[in-house]
């Protein structure tokens, strides 16, 4: 049985970052392909015809799409070491819930900060901090969302940290002032090799400025 | 002694999914009907983040979000498996479930139910998404092959509720001539004895939905 693995990705994407972290945590060897999203490859369009988006994890020529689905897939295939999801069904359901919350509420409001101005932006900032606060309450006294160990929810959320600087610059605020616990948690995660390998937040901000120029946003 | 409660709404496709999953496993539960205009203290306590139904409460511990609840049910009660065992197959099922829940549902809302916005664009999008589903469906009789499975249950929204809503609103995007594959799958699914028995009766559902959409009989 072959074990060919390839990741179609785009370096600043927080969704792609999730899959990179999961693969690194499991020690999976894979080929990384950075896509030019303004000129998507034939391979990407063939592997994700429905959404035409990254990340796509191609394992033995079979594609898996959607970042959280990919992370679960990786966890199920490379199941021997470093489990990312808990084995208990209830805890698993909780983990999936909070990862979904991170997408639908935290990321959504964060992205709104750079997409809007004035009153709308103020609301976006408020929502973002509120949602982050709710999320961070789940930590309790634990070092990670996964409890004692770095897990699925940590993998799902830590990539957004690389975008905090961008949100802060766009919205003129500091996450640490309103939600110091999330920065504390992020710095803890940054001790891990898999997270250290994530892009520098400044580089992400530079990319964002280029993107704004390209899209003609002020 | 197990205590299993489902907080839901009789006509909702989401709480039905949970009930069907439990029934397929032969699990007994208590159904608590919520009034969404006047949500119970229990519901707000069990789902403080979204304040929505359905909620499954298993021995006092709540699980929310219908597709997550179904995965929980499948992992807790192993008889009559709803999801496949192979990780790749599971990833595909999860992908299509997300497609139906995130994409198709939102487009149905925009195309059929919303009063504002670009209706013709929304209808076009709904058509496009249904076309994608059509191509995926024609591969098997049911998503689960010969048996009703996770994705078939998730898809009941499209198979049963969408045609009813379309008839009520006089607005048809999903039609048999445009989407023969979807209708063929729906026919098989809705003809299944167990499914038939566990769907909300059309005659009772229609007036409830009519009143919800503010449509006069």
Coordinates of C-alpha atoms in Angstrom, one line a residue:
Chain A
X1 CA 0.0 0.0 0.0
X2 CA 1.5 3.3 -1.1
X3 CA 1.5 6.2 1.2
X4 CA 1.7 9.2 -1.2
X5 CA 0.6 12.4 0.4
X6 CA 0.3 15.9 -1.1
X7 CA -1.2 19.1 0.3
X8 CA -2.6 21.8 -2.0
X9 CA -2.5 24.9 0.0
X10 CA -1.9 28.7 0.1
X11 CA 0.7 29.8 2.7
X12 CA -1.4 32.6 4.5
X13 CA -4.6 30.6 4.7
X14 CA -5.4 29.8 8.3
X15 CA -7.4 26.8 7.0
X16 CA -4.4 25.4 5.2
X17 CA -2.3 26.0 8.4
X18 CA -4.6 23.7 10.3
X19 CA -3.8 20.8 8.0
X20 CA 0.0 21.6 8.1
X21 CA 0.0 21.5 11.9
X22 CA -1.9 18.2 12.0
X23 CA 0.4 16.6 9.5
X24 CA 3.5 17.9 11.4
X25 CA 2.1 16.7 14.7
X26 CA 1.7 13.2 13.2
X27 CA 5.1 13.3 11.5
X28 CA 3.6 12.6 8.1
X29 CA 5.8 13.1 5.1
X30 CA 4.0 14.9 2.3
X31 CA 4.6 17.1 -0.7
X32 CA 3.6 20.7 -0.2
X33 CA 2.2 22.7 -3.2
X34 CA 1.5 26.4 -2.8
X35 CA -1.3 27.5 -5.1
X36 CA -1.6 30.8 -7.0
X37 CA -5.3 31.5 -6.2
X38 CA -5.6 33.9 -9.1
X39 CA -4.5 31.1 -11.4
X40 CA -5.6 27.8 -9.8
X41 CA -3.9 24.7 -11.0
X42 CA -5.6 22.0 -13.1
X43 CA -4.8 19.7 -10.2
X44 CA -6.7 21.8 -7.6
X45 CA -9.7 22.2 -9.9
X46 CA -9.7 18.4 -10.5
X47 CA -9.2 17.6 -6.8
X48 CA -11.8 20.0 -5.5
X49 CA -14.3 20.6 -8.3
X50 CA -17.1 21.5 -6.0
X51 CA -15.5 24.4 -4.1
X52 CA -12.2 24.9 -6.0
X53 CA -10.6 25.9 -2.7
X54 CA -7.6 25.0 -0.7
X55 CA -6.6 23.2 1.4
X56 CA -6.9 19.8 -0.3
X57 CA -5.1 16.8 1.1
X58 CA -4.5 14.3 -1.6
X59 CA -3.7 10.9 -0.1
X60 CA -2.8 8.1 -2.4
X61 CA -4.4 10.1 -5.2
X62 CA -7.7 10.5 -3.4
X63 CA -8.7 14.1 -2.3
X64 CA -10.0 15.1 1.0
X65 CA -11.4 18.7 1.2
X66 CA -12.5 21.1 4.0
X67 CA -9.8 21.8 6.6
X68 CA -11.6 20.4 9.7
X69 CA -12.6 17.3 7.8
X70 CA -9.0 16.9 6.6
X71 CA -7.7 17.2 10.2
X72 CA -10.2 14.5 11.4
X73 CA -9.2 12.3 8.4
X74 CA -5.5 12.7 9.3
X75 CA -6.3 11.8 13.0
X76 CA -8.2 8.7 11.9
X77 CA -5.6 7.4 9.4
X78 CA -2.5 8.2 11.6
X79 CA -4.2 7.1 14.7
X80 CA -1.4 5.4 16.6
X81 CA 0.4 8.5 18.0
X82 CA -0.6 11.9 19.3
X83 CA -4.4 11.6 19.0
X84 CA -5.9 15.0 18.2
X85 CA -9.5 14.2 19.0
X86 CA -10.6 12.6 22.3
X87 CA -11.8 9.1 22.2
X88 CA -14.8 9.8 24.4
X89 CA -17.9 10.5 22.2
X90 CA -19.1 13.4 24.4
X91 CA -15.7 15.1 24.5
X92 CA -15.4 14.5 20.8
X93 CA -18.7 16.3 20.2
X94 CA -17.6 19.2 22.4
X95 CA -14.3 19.5 20.4
X96 CA -16.1 19.5 17.1
X97 CA -18.6 22.1 18.4
X98 CA -15.9 24.5 19.4
X99 CA -13.9 24.1 16.2
X100 CA -17.1 24.9 14.3
X101 CA -17.8 27.9 16.6
X102 CA -14.3 29.1 15.8
X103 CA -15.2 29.1 12.1
X104 CA -18.7 30.4 12.2
X105 CA -18.2 33.1 14.9
X106 CA -14.6 33.9 15.7
X107 CA -13.1 33.8 12.2
X108 CA -16.3 35.3 10.6
X109 CA -16.2 38.3 12.9
X110 CA -12.4 38.7 12.6
X111 CA -12.7 38.8 8.8
X112 CA -15.5 41.4 9.1
X113 CA -13.0 43.7 10.9
X114 CA -10.9 44.2 7.8
X115 CA -13.8 44.1 5.4
X116 CA -15.8 47.0 7.0
X117 CA -15.4 50.5 8.3
X118 CA -17.0 52.9 10.8
X119 CA -19.9 51.6 12.8
X120 CA -19.9 48.2 11.1
X121 CA -16.3 47.7 12.0
X122 CA -16.9 48.7 15.6
X123 CA -19.6 46.0 15.7
X124 CA -17.2 43.5 14.1
X125 CA -14.6 44.2 16.7
X126 CA -17.1 43.9 19.5
X127 CA -18.4 40.5 18.1
X128 CA -14.8 39.3 17.6
X129 CA -13.8 40.0 21.2
X130 CA -17.0 38.6 22.6
X131 CA -16.7 35.4 20.6
X132 CA -13.0 35.0 21.5
X133 CA -13.9 35.5 25.1
X134 CA -16.6 32.8 25.0
X135 CA -14.2 30.5 23.3
X136 CA -11.3 31.1 25.7
X137 CA -13.6 30.3 28.7
X138 CA -13.5 26.7 27.5
X139 CA -9.9 26.5 28.5
X140 CA -10.8 26.7 32.1
X141 CA -7.6 26.0 34.0
X142 CA -6.2 23.8 31.3
X143 CA -3.1 24.6 29.2
X144 CA -4.8 23.6 26.0
X145 CA -8.3 23.3 24.6
X146 CA -7.5 19.6 24.4
X147 CA -7.0 19.6 28.2
X148 CA -3.4 18.6 29.2
X149 CA -2.5 17.9 25.6
X150 CA -2.6 20.0 22.4
X151 CA -5.6 18.8 20.4
X152 CA -8.1 19.3 17.7
X153 CA -9.5 22.6 18.9
X154 CA -6.0 24.0 19.5
X155 CA -5.1 23.0 15.9
X156 CA -8.3 24.6 14.6
X157 CA -7.8 27.9 16.3
X158 CA -4.1 28.6 16.6
X159 CA -3.8 29.6 12.9
X160 CA -6.1 32.5 13.5
X161 CA -3.4 33.9 15.8
X162 CA -1.2 34.6 12.7
X163 CA -4.0 36.9 11.6
X164 CA -4.5 38.7 14.9
X165 CA -1.9 41.4 13.9
X166 CA -3.8 42.0 10.7
X167 CA -7.1 42.3 12.5
X168 CA -5.5 44.6 15.1
X169 CA -4.0 46.9 12.4
X170 CA -7.2 47.0 10.5
X171 CA -9.4 47.7 13.5
X172 CA -6.9 49.7 15.6
X173 CA -7.1 47.6 18.7
X174 CA -5.1 45.0 20.6
X175 CA -6.4 41.5 21.3
X176 CA -4.1 41.2 24.4
X177 CA -5.9 44.1 26.0
X178 CA -9.4 42.6 25.7
X179 CA -8.5 39.0 25.9
X180 CA -5.1 38.3 27.4
X181 CA -5.9 34.6 28.1
X182 CA -6.0 33.9 24.3
X183 CA -2.5 35.4 23.8
X184 CA -1.2 33.4 26.8
X185 CA -2.6 30.2 25.2
X186 CA -1.2 31.1 21.8
X187 CA 2.3 31.7 23.2
X188 CA 2.1 28.3 24.8
X189 CA 1.2 26.7 21.5
X190 CA 4.0 28.6 19.8
X191 CA 6.5 26.4 21.7
X192 CA 5.5 23.5 19.6
X193 CA 7.5 22.8 16.4
X194 CA 4.4 22.4 14.3
X195 CA 3.1 25.8 15.4
X196 CA 6.5 27.5 15.2
X197 CA 6.5 26.7 11.5
X198 CA 3.5 28.9 10.8
X199 CA 4.0 32.1 8.9
X200 CA 5.1 35.2 10.7
X201 CA 2.1 37.5 11.5
X202 CA 4.0 40.4 9.9
X203 CA 4.4 38.5 6.7
X204 CA 0.6 37.7 6.8
X205 CA -0.1 41.4 7.2
X206 CA 2.1 42.3 4.3
X207 CA 0.2 39.7 2.2
X208 CA -3.1 41.3 3.4
X209 CA -1.9 44.8 2.3
X210 CA -1.1 43.3 -1.2
X211 CA -4.5 41.6 -1.3
X212 CA -6.3 44.9 -0.4
X213 CA -4.4 46.7 -3.2
X214 CA -5.3 43.9 -5.6
X215 CA -9.0 44.0 -4.6
X216 CA -9.0 47.8 -4.7
X217 CA -10.0 48.1 -1.0
X218 CA -9.0 51.3 0.8
Chain B
X1 CA -30.2 3.7 33.7
X2 CA -29.9 6.0 30.7
X3 CA -31.7 9.3 30.5
X4 CA -32.0 10.6 26.9
X5 CA -33.9 13.8 26.1
X6 CA -34.3 15.5 22.7
X7 CA -35.3 19.1 22.7
X8 CA -36.8 19.9 19.3
X9 CA -39.7 21.1 17.2
X10 CA -42.1 18.7 15.6
X11 CA -41.9 20.2 12.1
X12 CA -38.2 20.8 12.1
X13 CA -35.9 18.8 9.8
X14 CA -33.1 19.2 12.2
X15 CA -34.7 17.6 15.3
X16 CA -36.2 14.9 13.0
X17 CA -32.7 13.9 12.0
X18 CA -31.8 13.3 15.7
X19 CA -35.0 11.3 16.3
X20 CA -34.5 9.2 13.2
X21 CA -30.9 8.4 14.2
X22 CA -32.0 7.4 17.7
X23 CA -34.9 5.3 16.4
X24 CA -32.6 3.5 13.9
X25 CA -30.5 2.5 16.9
X26 CA -33.4 1.4 18.9
X27 CA -32.7 4.0 21.6
X28 CA -35.6 5.2 23.7
X29 CA -35.8 8.9 24.5
X30 CA -38.1 11.6 25.7
X31 CA -39.0 14.3 23.2
X32 CA -39.6 17.8 24.5
X33 CA -41.4 20.1 22.1
X34 CA -40.0 23.7 22.2
X35 CA -41.9 26.9 21.5
X36 CA -39.3 28.9 19.6
X37 CA -41.1 32.1 20.4
X38 CA -40.8 31.2 24.1
X39 CA -37.7 29.0 24.6
X40 CA -37.6 27.0 27.8
X41 CA -35.1 27.7 30.5
X42 CA -33.7 24.2 30.0
X43 CA -33.0 24.8 26.3
X44 CA -31.2 28.1 27.1
X45 CA -29.2 26.3 29.8
X46 CA -28.2 23.4 27.5
X47 CA -27.4 25.5 24.5
X48 CA -26.3 28.9 25.8
X49 CA -24.2 29.7 22.8
X50 CA -26.7 29.2 19.9
X51 CA -30.0 28.9 21.9
X52 CA -31.3 26.5 19.1
X53 CA -32.9 23.2 18.8
X54 CA -32.2 20.3 18.5
X55 CA -30.3 19.5 21.7
X56 CA -29.7 15.9 22.8
X57 CA -29.2 15.6 26.5
X58 CA -27.6 12.3 27.5
X59 CA -27.5 11.6 31.2
X60 CA -27.6 15.4 31.8
X61 CA -24.9 16.2 29.3
X62 CA -25.9 18.3 26.2
X63 CA -24.8 17.8 22.7
X64 CA -25.9 20.4 20.1
X65 CA -25.8 20.9 16.3
X66 CA -27.8 18.2 14.5
X67 CA -25.0 16.7 12.4
X68 CA -22.7 16.6 15.5
X69 CA -25.5 15.0 17.5
X70 CA -25.8 12.3 14.8
X71 CA -22.1 11.6 14.9
X72 CA -22.4 11.4 18.7
X73 CA -25.3 9.0 18.5
X74 CA -23.4 6.8 16.0
X75 CA -20.3 6.7 18.2
X76 CA -22.3 6.0 21.4
X77 CA -24.7 3.3 20.1
X78 CA -22.8 1.2 17.7
X79 CA -25.6 -1.0 16.3
X80 CA -26.9 -0.1 12.8
X81 CA -23.9 2.1 11.9
X82 CA -24.9 5.4 10.2
X83 CA -21.4 6.3 9.0
X84 CA -18.9 4.1 7.1
X85 CA -15.8 2.8 8.9
X86 CA -13.2 3.7 6.3
X87 CA -11.6 7.1 7.1
X88 CA -11.8 8.2 3.4
X89 CA -15.4 7.3 3.1
X90 CA -16.2 9.1 6.3
X91 CA -14.4 12.2 5.1
X92 CA -16.6 12.1 1.9
X93 CA -19.8 11.7 3.9
X94 CA -18.8 14.7 6.2
X95 CA -18.0 16.7 3.1
X96 CA -21.4 16.2 1.5
X97 CA -23.2 16.7 4.8
X98 CA -21.5 20.0 5.2
X99 CA -22.3 20.9 1.6
X100 CA -26.0 20.2 2.2
X101 CA -26.1 22.0 5.5
X102 CA -23.9 25.0 4.8
X103 CA -24.5 25.6 1.1
X104 CA -27.8 24.1 0.0
X105 CA -29.7 25.1 3.0
X106 CA -28.5 28.7 2.9
X107 CA -29.3 28.9 -0.8
X108 CA -32.8 27.5 -0.2
X109 CA -33.4 30.2 2.4
X110 CA -32.2 32.9 0.1
X111 CA -34.0 31.7 -3.0
X112 CA -37.3 30.6 -1.6
X113 CA -37.9 32.3 1.8
X114 CA -36.2 35.7 1.9
X115 CA -38.2 38.7 1.0
X116 CA -35.3 40.9 0.1
X117 CA -32.1 40.6 -2.0
X118 CA -31.5 39.4 -5.5
X119 CA -34.0 36.6 -5.8
X120 CA -33.1 35.6 -9.3
X121 CA -29.4 35.4 -8.4
X122 CA -30.3 33.3 -5.3
X123 CA -32.4 31.0 -7.4
X124 CA -29.5 30.6 -9.9
X125 CA -27.2 29.7 -7.1
X126 CA -29.7 27.2 -5.7
X127 CA -29.9 25.6 -9.2
X128 CA -26.1 25.4 -9.4
X129 CA -25.7 23.8 -6.0
X130 CA -28.5 21.3 -6.7
X131 CA -26.7 20.4 -10.0
X132 CA -23.6 19.5 -8.0
X133 CA -25.7 17.4 -5.7
X134 CA -27.4 15.8 -8.7
X135 CA -24.1 14.6 -10.1
X136 CA -23.0 13.1 -6.7
X137 CA -26.3 11.4 -6.1
X138 CA -26.6 9.4 -9.4
X139 CA -23.8 7.2 -8.3
X140 CA -25.9 5.1 -5.9
X141 CA -29.5 4.2 -5.1
X142 CA -29.2 5.8 -1.7
X143 CA -26.1 7.5 -0.3
X144 CA -25.7 4.5 1.9
X145 CA -26.1 2.1 -1.1
X146 CA -29.0 -0.1 -0.1
X147 CA -29.5 1.1 3.4
X148 CA -30.5 4.5 4.8
X149 CA -27.4 6.1 6.1
X150 CA -26.1 9.4 7.6
X151 CA -26.1 11.3 4.4
X152 CA -29.6 10.1 3.4
X153 CA -30.9 11.4 6.8
X154 CA -29.1 14.7 6.4
X155 CA -30.6 14.9 2.9
X156 CA -34.2 14.5 4.0
X157 CA -34.3 18.3 4.1
X158 CA -33.9 18.3 0.3
X159 CA -36.0 15.2 -0.3
X160 CA -39.0 16.0 1.9
X161 CA -39.0 19.5 3.2
X162 CA -37.9 21.5 0.1
X163 CA -40.7 20.2 -2.2
X164 CA -43.3 20.9 0.4
X165 CA -41.9 24.5 1.0
X166 CA -41.8 25.0 -2.8
X167 CA -45.5 24.0 -3.1
X168 CA -46.5 26.3 -0.3
X169 CA -44.7 29.3 -1.7
X170 CA -45.5 28.5 -5.4
X171 CA -41.8 28.9 -6.1
X172 CA -40.1 25.9 -7.7
X173 CA -36.3 25.5 -8.3
X174 CA -35.9 21.8 -7.5
X175 CA -38.1 20.1 -10.1
X176 CA -38.3 16.5 -11.3
X177 CA -37.5 17.3 -14.9
X178 CA -34.4 19.4 -14.0
X179 CA -33.1 17.1 -11.3
X180 CA -34.2 13.5 -12.1
X181 CA -31.4 12.0 -10.0
X182 CA -32.3 13.8 -6.9
X183 CA -36.0 12.9 -7.3
X184 CA -35.1 9.2 -8.0
X185 CA -33.1 9.1 -4.7
X186 CA -35.8 11.0 -2.9
X187 CA -38.4 8.5 -4.2
X188 CA -36.4 5.5 -2.8
X189 CA -35.7 7.2 0.5
X190 CA -39.2 8.4 1.1
X191 CA -40.6 5.0 0.2
X192 CA -38.5 3.3 2.9
X193 CA -40.9 2.0 5.5
X194 CA -39.0 3.2 8.5
X195 CA -38.5 6.7 7.0
X196 CA -42.1 7.0 6.0
X197 CA -43.2 6.2 9.5
X198 CA -40.9 8.8 11.0
X199 CA -41.5 11.8 9.0
X200 CA -43.9 14.5 10.1
X201 CA -47.2 14.0 8.3
X202 CA -47.6 16.3 5.3
X203 CA -51.2 17.3 6.1
X204 CA -50.1 18.4 9.6
X205 CA -46.9 20.0 8.4
X206 CA -48.2 22.2 5.6
X207 CA -50.5 24.4 7.7
X208 CA -47.7 24.8 10.3
X209 CA -45.2 25.9 7.6
X210 CA -47.8 28.1 6.0
X211 CA -48.4 30.0 9.2
X212 CA -44.6 30.3 9.7
X213 CA -44.1 31.8 6.3
X214 CA -47.2 34.0 6.6
X215 CA -48.9 32.4 3.6
X216 CA -52.7 32.4 3.6
X217 CA -54.2 28.9 3.0

